[in-house]
Amino acid sequence: MTRINKIWRLFKKHWITVWVIVAAVSLCGIFAYAKFADNKNFTKRVIAADTGNKTLFTSNYLTESHYKNFKTVPKSTSGSTFFEITVYNYDRNNPSTFYPTEINFSLNASLYKSSGTQLYNATNDATALNAILGSDVINIYKGSKTSTPIIVLDKDTVSASESQALAPEEGEKSASTTYYIEMPASVIDKDVYVKLEADPTANHSDIYAIDAYFYVKTNSVDLSTGWNVDLNENTSVTTPAEYDGFNFVITGNGSATKTLSWDNTLLSPNKQQIAQLFGITLSGSESSISISLPSATDNSGQYNIQFYVVDENARKRIDGYTDNENTVHAPMTWGQLEATVTLN
């Protein structure tokens, strides 16, 4: 009997066993392929999520959070105060990716009152505006403080807009434009807030409007005591229950190393701002950080930081609630909220 015939007779005798072995091997191969393919798909999902987290229309001041920025000046100040605002076509925290095309946007400037919560009306508020501004104007420059203003606000013009474009130079990918707000001395300690907004045109559906409010006040901090952290909100017209985030400001003078602490069961600081201001990367579990505060700063001795409500339990504590024992817990006051962030 030939070798082939022997093999064939053996196969016919044990064909069920052979079939089971072949099927098992095939299934293992399919399973291994499926697992390999699934791992590759998972990797792609992670990469896509990371890319999507980048915001490619940013600024050193303007954000999506309607932040209030101020500068402090001596009481004897008689000249203008300037804010320098830069807009970028990339994520300032990760400037390796740039917006692929020219960004067209509207630069909008408006005068607000009531601590930045209500737009001035040139007709209805004519008396108040005249008493504050008189013949003074608020200028917004592009590129240089000595250039011709692109927007001028005064007692008669409380809002104005200019079309702008953020385009890279030839051979470049990054682009930025700097604007300057000039605030006259007449608005110091007055209820005048300049809102500056950069609003992309409708064809840029993947980026969003960013803005901020700007005002000037005299320095009320006792500089001999060093640095302080204070709540920077209009506490006279609202309550903490109406906010999802809170603006705090660190102000002071002199070189110092301080510990910024917060109740991490209630609030969490803006990680991006902490990274930009102090070079510290937060994981999210911290309740304090050590920060270096130099005597000479480029921000007039002022650091603005936002803190956000961390979760539903924190929201209940701020808003007030009734527990399982029917004990009523009153809403937090501004004073109680301010005490949750300290600088020592």
mmCIF file with all atom_site columns, N, CA, C and O in Angstrom, residues 250 256-260 274 278 280 289-293 303 305 343:
data_model
loop_
_atom_site.group_PDB
_atom_site.id
_atom_site.type_symbol
_atom_site.label_atom_id
_atom_site.label_alt_id
_atom_site.label_comp_id
_atom_site.label_asym_id
_atom_site.label_entity_id
_atom_site.label_seq_id
_atom_site.pdbx_PDB_ins_code
_atom_site.Cartn_x
_atom_site.Cartn_y
_atom_site.Cartn_z
_atom_site.occupancy
_atom_site.B_iso_or_equiv
_atom_site.pdbx_formal_charge
_atom_site.auth_seq_id
_atom_site.auth_comp_id
_atom_site.auth_asym_id
_atom_site.auth_atom_id
_atom_site.pdbx_PDB_model_num
ATOM 1  N N  . ILE A 1 250 ? -5.068 87.077 42.130 1.00 0.00 ? 250 ILE A N  1
ATOM 2  C CA . ILE A 1 250 ? -3.940 87.222 43.053 1.00 0.00 ? 250 ILE A CA 1
ATOM 3  C C  . ILE A 1 250 ? -3.260 88.540 42.729 1.00 0.00 ? 250 ILE A C  1
ATOM 4  O O  . ILE A 1 250 ? -2.864 88.782 41.589 1.00 0.00 ? 250 ILE A O  1
ATOM 5  N N  . ALA A 1 256 ? 8.048  86.446 46.333 1.00 0.00 ? 256 ALA A N  1
ATOM 6  C CA . ALA A 1 256 ? 7.552  85.562 47.386 1.00 0.00 ? 256 ALA A CA 1
ATOM 7  C C  . ALA A 1 256 ? 7.225  84.202 46.807 1.00 0.00 ? 256 ALA A C  1
ATOM 8  O O  . ALA A 1 256 ? 6.922  84.076 45.617 1.00 0.00 ? 256 ALA A O  1
ATOM 9  N N  . THR A 1 257 ? 7.318  83.183 47.652 1.00 0.00 ? 257 THR A N  1
ATOM 10 C CA . THR A 1 257 ? 6.825  81.853 47.315 1.00 0.00 ? 257 THR A CA 1
ATOM 11 C C  . THR A 1 257 ? 5.642  81.572 48.220 1.00 0.00 ? 257 THR A C  1
ATOM 12 O O  . THR A 1 257 ? 5.765  81.589 49.446 1.00 0.00 ? 257 THR A O  1
ATOM 13 N N  . LYS A 1 258 ? 4.483  81.348 47.622 1.00 0.00 ? 258 LYS A N  1
ATOM 14 C CA . LYS A 1 258 ? 3.245  81.197 48.381 1.00 0.00 ? 258 LYS A CA 1
ATOM 15 C C  . LYS A 1 258 ? 2.579  79.869 48.056 1.00 0.00 ? 258 LYS A C  1
ATOM 16 O O  . LYS A 1 258 ? 2.846  79.258 47.011 1.00 0.00 ? 258 LYS A O  1
ATOM 17 N N  . THR A 1 259 ? 1.697  79.442 48.944 1.00 0.00 ? 259 THR A N  1
ATOM 18 C CA . THR A 1 259 ? 0.897  78.242 48.706 1.00 0.00 ? 259 THR A CA 1
ATOM 19 C C  . THR A 1 259 ? -0.530 78.659 48.400 1.00 0.00 ? 259 THR A C  1
ATOM 20 O O  . THR A 1 259 ? -1.197 79.271 49.244 1.00 0.00 ? 259 THR A O  1
ATOM 21 N N  . LEU A 1 260 ? -0.973 78.360 47.181 1.00 0.00 ? 260 LEU A N  1
ATOM 22 C CA . LEU A 1 260 ? -2.350 78.616 46.782 1.00 0.00 ? 260 LEU A CA 1
ATOM 23 C C  . LEU A 1 260 ? -3.153 77.354 47.078 1.00 0.00 ? 260 LEU A C  1
ATOM 24 O O  . LEU A 1 260 ? -2.837 76.278 46.569 1.00 0.00 ? 260 LEU A O  1
ATOM 25 N N  . ILE A 1 274 ? -3.333 77.803 35.143 1.00 0.00 ? 274 ILE A N  1
ATOM 26 C CA . ILE A 1 274 ? -2.263 77.449 36.073 1.00 0.00 ? 274 ILE A CA 1
ATOM 27 C C  . ILE A 1 274 ? -0.985 77.126 35.314 1.00 0.00 ? 274 ILE A C  1
ATOM 28 O O  . ILE A 1 274 ? 0.120  77.527 35.696 1.00 0.00 ? 274 ILE A O  1
ATOM 29 N N  . PHE A 1 278 ? 2.045  79.726 35.958 1.00 0.00 ? 278 PHE A N  1
ATOM 30 C CA . PHE A 1 278 ? 3.039  79.237 36.904 1.00 0.00 ? 278 PHE A CA 1
ATOM 31 C C  . PHE A 1 278 ? 3.837  78.033 36.398 1.00 0.00 ? 278 PHE A C  1
ATOM 32 O O  . PHE A 1 278 ? 4.710  77.540 37.114 1.00 0.00 ? 278 PHE A O  1
ATOM 33 N N  . ILE A 1 280 ? 2.843  74.981 36.011 1.00 0.00 ? 280 ILE A N  1
ATOM 34 C CA . ILE A 1 280 ? 2.507  73.790 36.789 1.00 0.00 ? 280 ILE A CA 1
ATOM 35 C C  . ILE A 1 280 ? 1.404  73.020 36.070 1.00 0.00 ? 280 ILE A C  1
ATOM 36 O O  . ILE A 1 280 ? 0.374  73.592 35.707 1.00 0.00 ? 280 ILE A O  1
ATOM 37 N N  . ILE A 1 289 ? -0.997 74.224 45.603 1.00 0.00 ? 289 ILE A N  1
ATOM 38 C CA . ILE A 1 289 ? 0.244  74.252 44.831 1.00 0.00 ? 289 ILE A CA 1
ATOM 39 C C  . ILE A 1 289 ? 1.131  75.349 45.386 1.00 0.00 ? 289 ILE A C  1
ATOM 40 O O  . ILE A 1 289 ? 0.649  76.336 45.947 1.00 0.00 ? 289 ILE A O  1
ATOM 41 N N  . SER A 1 290 ? 2.430  75.180 45.241 1.00 0.00 ? 290 SER A N  1
ATOM 42 C CA . SER A 1 290 ? 3.391  76.208 45.628 1.00 0.00 ? 290 SER A CA 1
ATOM 43 C C  . SER A 1 290 ? 3.714  77.044 44.402 1.00 0.00 ? 290 SER A C  1
ATOM 44 O O  . SER A 1 290 ? 4.089  76.496 43.353 1.00 0.00 ? 290 SER A O  1
ATOM 45 N N  . ILE A 1 291 ? 3.565  78.349 44.503 1.00 0.00 ? 291 ILE A N  1
ATOM 46 C CA . ILE A 1 291 ? 3.781  79.226 43.352 1.00 0.00 ? 291 ILE A CA 1
ATOM 47 C C  . ILE A 1 291 ? 4.809  80.294 43.682 1.00 0.00 ? 291 ILE A C  1
ATOM 48 O O  . ILE A 1 291 ? 4.892  80.776 44.818 1.00 0.00 ? 291 ILE A O  1
ATOM 49 N N  . SER A 1 292 ? 5.602  80.649 42.691 1.00 0.00 ? 292 SER A N  1
ATOM 50 C CA . SER A 1 292 ? 6.597  81.713 42.838 1.00 0.00 ? 292 SER A CA 1
ATOM 51 C C  . SER A 1 292 ? 6.033  83.000 42.268 1.00 0.00 ? 292 SER A C  1
ATOM 52 O O  . SER A 1 292 ? 5.589  83.035 41.119 1.00 0.00 ? 292 SER A O  1
ATOM 53 N N  . LEU A 1 293 ? 6.053  84.043 43.074 1.00 0.00 ? 293 LEU A N  1
ATOM 54 C CA . LEU A 1 293 ? 5.523  85.343 42.667 1.00 0.00 ? 293 LEU A CA 1
ATOM 55 C C  . LEU A 1 293 ? 6.678  86.334 42.631 1.00 0.00 ? 293 LEU A C  1
ATOM 56 O O  . LEU A 1 293 ? 7.216  86.726 43.664 1.00 0.00 ? 293 LEU A O  1
ATOM 57 N N  . TYR A 1 303 ? -2.585 88.123 38.868 1.00 0.00 ? 303 TYR A N  1
ATOM 58 C CA . TYR A 1 303 ? -2.781 86.817 38.252 1.00 0.00 ? 303 TYR A CA 1
ATOM 59 C C  . TYR A 1 303 ? -4.262 86.460 38.362 1.00 0.00 ? 303 TYR A C  1
ATOM 60 O O  . TYR A 1 303 ? -4.794 86.331 39.462 1.00 0.00 ? 303 TYR A O  1
ATOM 61 N N  . ILE A 1 305 ? -7.311 83.841 37.871 1.00 0.00 ? 305 ILE A N  1
ATOM 62 C CA . ILE A 1 305 ? -7.528 82.394 37.808 1.00 0.00 ? 305 ILE A CA 1
ATOM 63 C C  . ILE A 1 305 ? -9.010 82.097 37.980 1.00 0.00 ? 305 ILE A C  1
ATOM 64 O O  . ILE A 1 305 ? -9.661 82.636 38.877 1.00 0.00 ? 305 ILE A O  1
ATOM 65 N N  . LEU A 1 343 ? -4.360 82.007 50.092 1.00 0.00 ? 343 LEU A N  1
ATOM 66 C CA . LEU A 1 343 ? -2.955 82.168 49.704 1.00 0.00 ? 343 LEU A CA 1
ATOM 67 C C  . LEU A 1 343 ? -2.145 82.438 50.965 1.00 0.00 ? 343 LEU A C  1
ATOM 68 O O  . LEU A 1 343 ? -2.351 83.445 51.637 1.00 0.00 ? 343 LEU A O  1
#
